Short mmCIF file of C-alpha atoms in Angstrom, two decimals:
data_model
loop_
_atom_site.label_atom_id
_atom_site.label_comp_id
_atom_site.label_asym_id
_atom_site.label_seq_id
_atom_site.Cartn_x
_atom_site.Cartn_y
_atom_site.Cartn_z
CA MET A 22 -14.58 -5.37 -9.37
CA ASN A 23 -17.89 -3.64 -8.85
CA ARG A 24 -17.21 0.09 -9.20
CA ARG A 25 -19.59 2.67 -7.84
CA PHE A 26 -19.31 6.40 -7.60
CA THR A 27 -19.50 7.78 -4.09
CA ASN A 28 -20.08 11.31 -2.84
CA GLY A 29 -19.22 10.53 0.77
CA LEU A 30 -15.61 11.68 0.70
CA ARG A 31 -14.49 14.34 3.09
CA ARG A 32 -13.54 17.25 0.84
CA GLY A 33 -10.62 19.55 1.53
CA PRO A 34 -8.32 21.90 -0.35
CA LEU A 35 -6.85 20.57 -3.57
CA MET A 36 -3.66 18.67 -2.82
CA ILE A 37 -2.11 17.51 -6.10
CA ARG A 38 -2.51 18.58 -9.72
CA PHE A 39 -0.84 17.28 -12.87
CA GLU A 40 -1.46 19.41 -15.98
CA GLN A 41 -0.37 18.08 -19.37
CA VAL A 42 2.69 16.43 -17.82
CA VAL A 43 5.11 15.00 -20.38
CA LYS A 44 8.36 13.23 -19.56
CA ARG A 45 10.89 12.01 -22.09
CA PHE A 46 14.06 9.99 -21.69
CA ARG A 47 16.02 10.71 -24.87
CA ARG A 48 13.65 9.65 -27.66
CA GLN A 49 11.24 7.70 -25.46
CA GLU A 50 8.14 9.53 -24.22
CA VAL A 51 7.28 7.88 -20.88
CA LEU A 52 4.48 10.25 -19.79
CA LYS A 53 2.21 11.57 -22.53
CA GLY A 54 0.21 14.56 -21.31
CA ILE A 55 -1.05 13.44 -17.90
CA ASP A 56 -3.97 15.42 -16.42
CA LEU A 57 -4.93 14.47 -12.85
CA SER A 58 -6.04 16.05 -9.59
CA ILE A 59 -6.05 14.38 -6.17
CA GLU A 60 -7.61 15.78 -2.98
CA ARG A 61 -7.38 15.07 0.72
CA GLY A 62 -9.37 11.99 1.61
CA HIS A 63 -8.64 10.36 -1.73
CA ARG A 64 -6.89 7.00 -1.40
CA VAL A 65 -5.71 6.33 -4.93
CA ALA A 66 -4.54 3.04 -6.38
CA LEU A 67 -2.08 3.83 -9.17
CA VAL A 68 -1.99 0.60 -11.15
CA GLY A 69 -0.52 -0.62 -14.40
CA SER A 70 2.04 -3.03 -15.77
CA ASN A 71 5.77 -2.45 -15.53
CA GLY A 72 6.70 0.38 -17.87
CA ALA A 73 3.29 2.03 -17.69
CA GLY A 74 4.79 5.22 -16.22
CA LYS A 75 3.74 4.90 -12.56
CA THR A 76 7.18 5.34 -11.00
CA THR A 77 8.05 8.19 -13.37
CA LEU A 78 4.85 10.00 -12.39
CA ILE A 79 5.71 9.57 -8.71
CA ARG A 80 9.23 10.88 -9.24
CA CYS A 81 7.85 13.95 -11.00
CA LEU A 82 5.51 14.47 -8.03
CA LEU A 83 8.44 14.26 -5.60
CA GLY A 84 10.50 16.71 -7.64
CA GLU A 85 13.13 14.15 -8.62
CA TYR A 86 12.54 14.65 -12.36
CA THR A 87 12.09 17.69 -14.55
CA CYS A 88 9.15 17.46 -16.92
CA GLN A 89 7.03 19.44 -19.34
CA GLY A 90 3.68 20.69 -18.12
CA ARG A 91 2.85 21.56 -14.51
CA VAL A 92 3.00 19.59 -11.27
CA ARG A 93 1.68 21.28 -8.14
CA VAL A 94 1.29 20.18 -4.52
CA ASP A 95 -0.91 22.73 -2.72
CA GLY A 96 0.14 25.21 -5.37
CA LEU A 97 3.87 24.55 -4.96
CA ASP A 98 6.21 23.33 -7.69
CA PRO A 99 8.03 20.22 -6.35
CA ARG A 100 11.24 21.25 -8.14
CA GLU A 101 11.31 24.91 -7.07
CA HIS A 102 9.95 24.34 -3.55
CA ARG A 103 11.25 20.84 -2.91
CA GLU A 104 11.89 21.23 0.81
CA GLN A 105 8.39 22.60 1.43
CA VAL A 106 6.76 19.89 -0.69
CA LEU A 107 8.70 17.01 0.84
CA ALA A 108 7.74 18.30 4.30
CA LYS A 109 4.16 17.40 3.35
CA VAL A 110 5.01 13.94 1.99
CA GLY A 111 5.63 10.55 3.57
CA PHE A 112 7.23 8.27 0.97
CA VAL A 113 7.66 4.48 1.01
CA PRO A 114 9.72 3.30 -2.00
CA GLN A 115 9.31 -0.10 -3.62
CA LEU A 116 13.03 -0.84 -3.48
CA PRO A 117 14.75 0.03 -0.19
CA PRO A 118 17.83 2.22 -0.70
CA PRO A 119 21.19 0.48 -0.10
CA LEU A 120 22.00 2.53 2.98
CA LYS A 121 24.91 1.40 5.12
CA MET A 122 24.18 3.70 8.05
CA PRO A 123 23.00 2.05 11.29
CA VAL A 124 19.27 1.86 11.96
CA GLY A 125 19.43 4.26 14.91
CA GLN A 126 21.34 6.84 12.88
CA LEU A 127 18.89 6.51 9.97
CA ILE A 128 15.91 7.22 12.22
CA THR A 129 17.66 10.20 13.82
CA PHE A 130 18.59 11.56 10.39
CA ALA A 131 15.10 11.06 8.92
CA ALA A 132 13.44 12.68 11.93
CA GLY A 133 15.83 15.65 11.76
CA VAL A 134 15.15 16.26 8.07
CA CYS A 135 11.39 16.56 8.57
CA GLY A 136 11.38 18.01 12.10
CA ALA A 137 9.80 14.92 13.65
CA GLU A 138 10.52 13.04 16.86
CA PRO A 139 12.65 9.87 16.50
CA GLU A 140 10.73 8.30 19.38
CA ARG A 141 7.50 8.54 17.40
CA MET A 142 9.06 6.66 14.48
CA GLU A 143 10.42 4.01 16.84
CA ALA A 144 6.98 3.63 18.45
CA MET A 145 5.46 3.19 15.00
CA ALA A 146 8.04 0.49 14.22
CA LEU A 147 7.17 -1.30 17.45
CA ARG A 148 3.49 -1.35 16.46
CA LEU A 149 4.59 -3.13 13.28
CA GLY A 150 6.54 -5.67 15.32
CA LEU A 151 10.00 -4.16 14.81
CA ASP A 152 11.95 -3.46 18.01
CA VAL A 153 14.42 -0.78 16.93
CA SER A 154 16.22 -0.84 20.30
CA ARG A 155 17.56 -4.31 19.47
CA MET A 156 18.98 -3.34 16.09
CA ARG A 157 20.02 0.26 16.61
CA ARG A 158 23.65 -0.40 15.57
CA GLN A 159 22.83 -2.79 12.75
CA PRO A 160 23.36 -1.38 9.22
CA PHE A 161 20.10 -0.82 7.38
CA VAL A 162 21.40 -2.72 4.36
CA LYS A 163 21.81 -5.86 6.51
CA LEU A 164 18.15 -6.03 7.52
CA SER A 165 15.76 -8.53 5.96
CA GLY A 166 13.34 -7.35 3.28
CA GLY A 167 10.44 -7.30 5.75
CA GLN A 168 12.45 -5.40 8.37
CA LYS A 169 13.49 -2.77 5.83
CA GLN A 170 9.89 -2.32 4.71
CA LYS A 171 8.63 -1.95 8.29
CA LEU A 172 11.29 0.63 9.06
CA LEU A 173 10.58 2.68 5.93
CA ILE A 174 6.85 2.60 6.69
CA SER A 175 7.57 3.66 10.28
CA ILE A 176 9.63 6.63 9.09
CA ALA A 177 6.86 7.69 6.67
CA LEU A 178 4.01 7.28 9.17
CA GLY A 179 5.91 8.42 12.24
CA ARG A 180 5.48 12.07 11.32
CA ASP A 181 2.65 14.42 10.38
CA THR A 182 2.13 14.33 6.62
CA GLU A 183 -0.62 15.49 4.30
CA LEU A 184 0.30 13.11 1.49
CA LEU A 185 1.39 9.48 1.66
CA VAL A 186 3.07 8.12 -1.48
CA MET A 187 3.69 4.38 -1.32
CA ASP A 188 5.12 2.09 -3.99
CA GLU A 189 4.10 -1.56 -3.33
CA PRO A 190 4.16 -0.72 0.42
CA ALA A 191 3.06 -4.06 1.86
CA ALA A 192 4.83 -6.40 -0.57
CA ASN A 193 7.35 -7.71 1.99
CA LEU A 194 5.10 -7.73 5.05
CA ASP A 195 3.74 -10.84 6.73
CA PRO A 196 -0.07 -11.06 7.15
CA ASP A 197 -0.06 -9.81 10.77
CA ALA A 198 2.12 -6.83 9.86
CA ARG A 199 -0.10 -6.10 6.86
CA HIS A 200 -3.15 -5.97 9.13
CA ILE A 201 -1.39 -3.54 11.48
CA PHE A 202 -0.24 -1.47 8.51
CA PHE A 203 -3.81 -1.23 7.20
CA GLY A 204 -4.91 -0.06 10.64
CA LEU A 205 -2.24 2.65 10.61
CA LEU A 206 -3.51 3.84 7.23
CA ALA A 207 -7.05 3.90 8.64
CA GLU A 208 -5.88 6.42 11.24
CA ARG A 209 -4.84 8.78 8.39
CA GLN A 210 -7.59 8.18 5.86
CA ASP A 211 -9.56 11.37 6.58
CA THR A 212 -6.61 13.73 6.98
CA ALA A 213 -4.21 12.77 4.21
CA ALA A 214 -4.25 11.98 0.53
CA MET A 215 -2.77 8.59 -0.36
CA LEU A 216 -1.19 7.45 -3.61
CA ILE A 217 -0.52 3.71 -3.57
CA SER A 218 1.29 2.31 -6.60
CA SER A 219 1.01 -1.35 -7.55
CA HIS A 220 1.17 -3.49 -10.67
CA ARG A 221 -1.75 -5.59 -9.33
CA LEU A 222 -5.11 -4.08 -8.44
CA ASP A 223 -6.10 -6.97 -6.15
CA GLU A 224 -3.15 -6.09 -3.87
CA VAL A 225 -4.53 -2.64 -3.07
CA ALA A 226 -8.19 -2.58 -4.21
CA ALA A 227 -9.70 -2.72 -0.72
CA LEU A 228 -7.39 0.05 0.55
CA VAL A 229 -8.58 2.72 -1.85
CA ASN A 230 -11.59 4.75 -2.94
CA ARG A 231 -10.24 5.65 -6.37
CA VAL A 232 -8.45 3.67 -9.08
CA ILE A 233 -6.17 5.25 -11.68
CA GLU A 234 -4.78 2.86 -14.29
CA MET A 235 -1.90 3.80 -16.55
CA ASP A 236 -0.74 2.15 -19.74
CA GLN A 237 2.16 3.29 -21.92
CA GLY A 238 2.31 6.72 -20.32
CA VAL A 239 -1.38 7.65 -20.41
CA VAL A 240 -4.29 7.34 -17.97
CA VAL A 241 -6.71 4.73 -19.34
CA LEU A 242 -9.01 4.57 -16.29
CA ASP A 243 -9.89 7.01 -13.50
CA ASP A 244 -12.72 5.61 -11.41
CA ARG A 245 -14.15 6.28 -7.96
CA VAL A 246 -14.98 3.05 -6.12
CA ALA A 247 -17.27 2.23 -3.22
CA ASP A 248 -15.54 3.05 0.07
CA LEU A 249 -16.97 0.12 2.01
CA VAL A 250 -14.01 -1.67 3.59
CA ASP A 251 -12.97 -0.81 7.15
CA LEU A 252 -9.18 -0.70 6.84
CA SER A 253 -8.76 -2.01 10.39
CA SER A 254 -11.26 -4.88 10.01
CA ARG A 255 -10.45 -8.59 10.25
CA LEU A 256 -12.38 -11.54 8.85
CA ARG A 257 -12.68 -14.93 10.48
CA CYS A 258 -12.06 -17.52 7.78
CA ARG A 259 -12.82 -21.25 7.70
CA LEU A 260 -11.66 -23.48 4.85
CA VAL A 261 -12.66 -27.09 4.26
CA LEU A 262 -10.77 -29.23 1.74
CA THR A 263 -11.85 -32.35 -0.06
CA ARG A 264 -8.62 -33.92 1.20
CA ALA A 265 -5.54 -32.91 3.16
CA ASP A 266 -2.74 -31.38 1.08
CA GLU A 267 0.77 -30.53 2.28
CA ALA A 268 1.32 -27.76 -0.28
CA PHE A 269 -1.90 -26.06 0.79
CA GLY A 270 -0.78 -26.21 4.43
CA ARG A 271 2.55 -24.58 3.58
CA THR A 272 0.68 -21.80 1.75
CA VAL A 273 -1.80 -20.89 4.51
CA ASN A 274 0.56 -21.36 7.47
CA PRO A 275 2.20 -17.92 6.93
CA TRP A 276 -1.29 -16.41 7.17
CA GLY A 277 -1.57 -17.82 10.68
CA PHE A 278 -4.07 -20.54 9.75
CA ARG A 279 -4.24 -23.71 11.85
CA THR A 280 -5.79 -27.11 11.17
CA SER A 281 -7.94 -29.08 13.57
CA ASP A 282 -8.38 -32.40 11.79
CA GLY A 283 -5.10 -33.31 10.16
CA GLY A 284 -5.27 -30.90 7.26
CA ARG A 285 -8.84 -30.98 5.96
CA THR A 286 -10.18 -27.99 7.92
CA TRP A 287 -8.24 -24.73 8.38
CA GLU A 288 -9.21 -21.66 10.40
CA GLY A 289 -7.64 -18.23 10.82
CA TRP A 290 -8.03 -14.48 10.37
CA VAL A 291 -7.60 -12.33 7.27
CA ALA A 292 -7.22 -8.54 7.31
CA GLY A 293 -10.27 -6.97 5.64
CA PRO A 294 -8.27 -5.12 2.96
CA ASP A 295 -6.40 -8.36 2.21
CA ARG A 296 -9.51 -10.34 1.25
CA LEU A 297 -8.96 -10.12 -2.52
CA ARG A 298 -5.29 -11.01 -2.19
CA PHE A 299 -6.21 -13.99 0.01
CA LEU A 300 -8.97 -15.22 -2.30
CA GLY A 301 -6.63 -14.82 -5.26
CA MET A 302 -4.12 -17.07 -3.52
CA LEU A 303 -6.87 -19.67 -2.93
CA THR A 304 -7.69 -19.91 -6.63
CA ARG A 305 -4.57 -22.05 -7.04
CA TYR A 306 -6.30 -24.69 -4.94
CA ALA A 307 -9.84 -24.37 -6.30
CA ALA A 308 -10.04 -28.10 -7.04
CA LEU A 309 -9.33 -28.87 -3.36
CA LEU A 310 -11.79 -26.41 -1.81
CA ALA A 311 -15.11 -27.79 -0.60
CA HIS A 312 -16.14 -24.78 1.52
CA ILE A 313 -15.01 -21.22 2.30
CA SER A 314 -16.54 -18.85 4.84
CA LEU A 315 -15.50 -15.27 5.61
CA ASP A 316 -17.24 -13.78 8.62
CA GLU A 317 -16.85 -10.20 9.85
CA GLY A 318 -18.42 -11.15 13.16
CA ARG A 319 -22.09 -10.41 12.44
CA PRO A 320 -24.35 -13.05 10.87
CA ALA A 321 -25.72 -10.58 8.31
CA GLU A 322 -22.22 -10.00 6.97
CA LEU A 323 -21.37 -13.67 6.55
CA ALA A 324 -20.00 -14.19 3.05
CA GLU A 325 -19.94 -17.80 2.00
CA VAL A 326 -18.86 -19.52 -1.18
CA ARG A 327 -19.41 -23.23 -1.79
CA TYR A 328 -17.77 -25.34 -4.41
CA ALA A 329 -19.50 -28.45 -5.71
#
């Protein structure tokens, strides 16, 4: 990825600081002296392989773990001032909790804890395509993976927060829901700091303006990247194959692509921040691809790749 430093961020008061943070589990040192600061307007991709320390760092930030060193959110210790810190944070976990309470009760509870309006969370869910009124009495644990993810995102975004912490937030979302989710993040990008954890950079690269990579408990990369992608943008895509292929059709159908000539030409839309993820998926079919075009709607922005 082409990385460029940018000075165009909207600066605000310091939000998060990690100072020589060390975390051990028995004899294993999981975090090894982390030094980081994150400000409002920063959308940070926290990347690294499983076991790199990403989730442990997040749990220290949320006050779930004790640690050596200092963690501060607007000057507050997340352990000593947990209620005040969590009031600033919207959190979307990677693994949904196994909650048996009904959906309606969960929303009411979550809204009460943070002083938000349940109706705002329900409206956010509806924007993501989840009609809470039809599943109000259904236990959360019985929802599908995508429904759980939409509800957790709705709870996090359906309130005023200064920090969004998201662990693989769009992993279970369909392409249309991902596009809507990116648009919701765009509405917050100037007023909140975002920390988006993922084990794959291509999943989140276009969402962020800073990349922090961890490996074995240390930061091995901290880079500002060009903030060029409109989070709410969509790209018109046209794909031409050398021959029709059923497996290819099954792959692009969930993206909303449709064929006009029996499977050789496919057309559809891709959310702007999803372009790397989409192109990564296409690499599996490189031998079949004769032509790809991605068009943001203006001729000057037409990006085209041809395969011989």
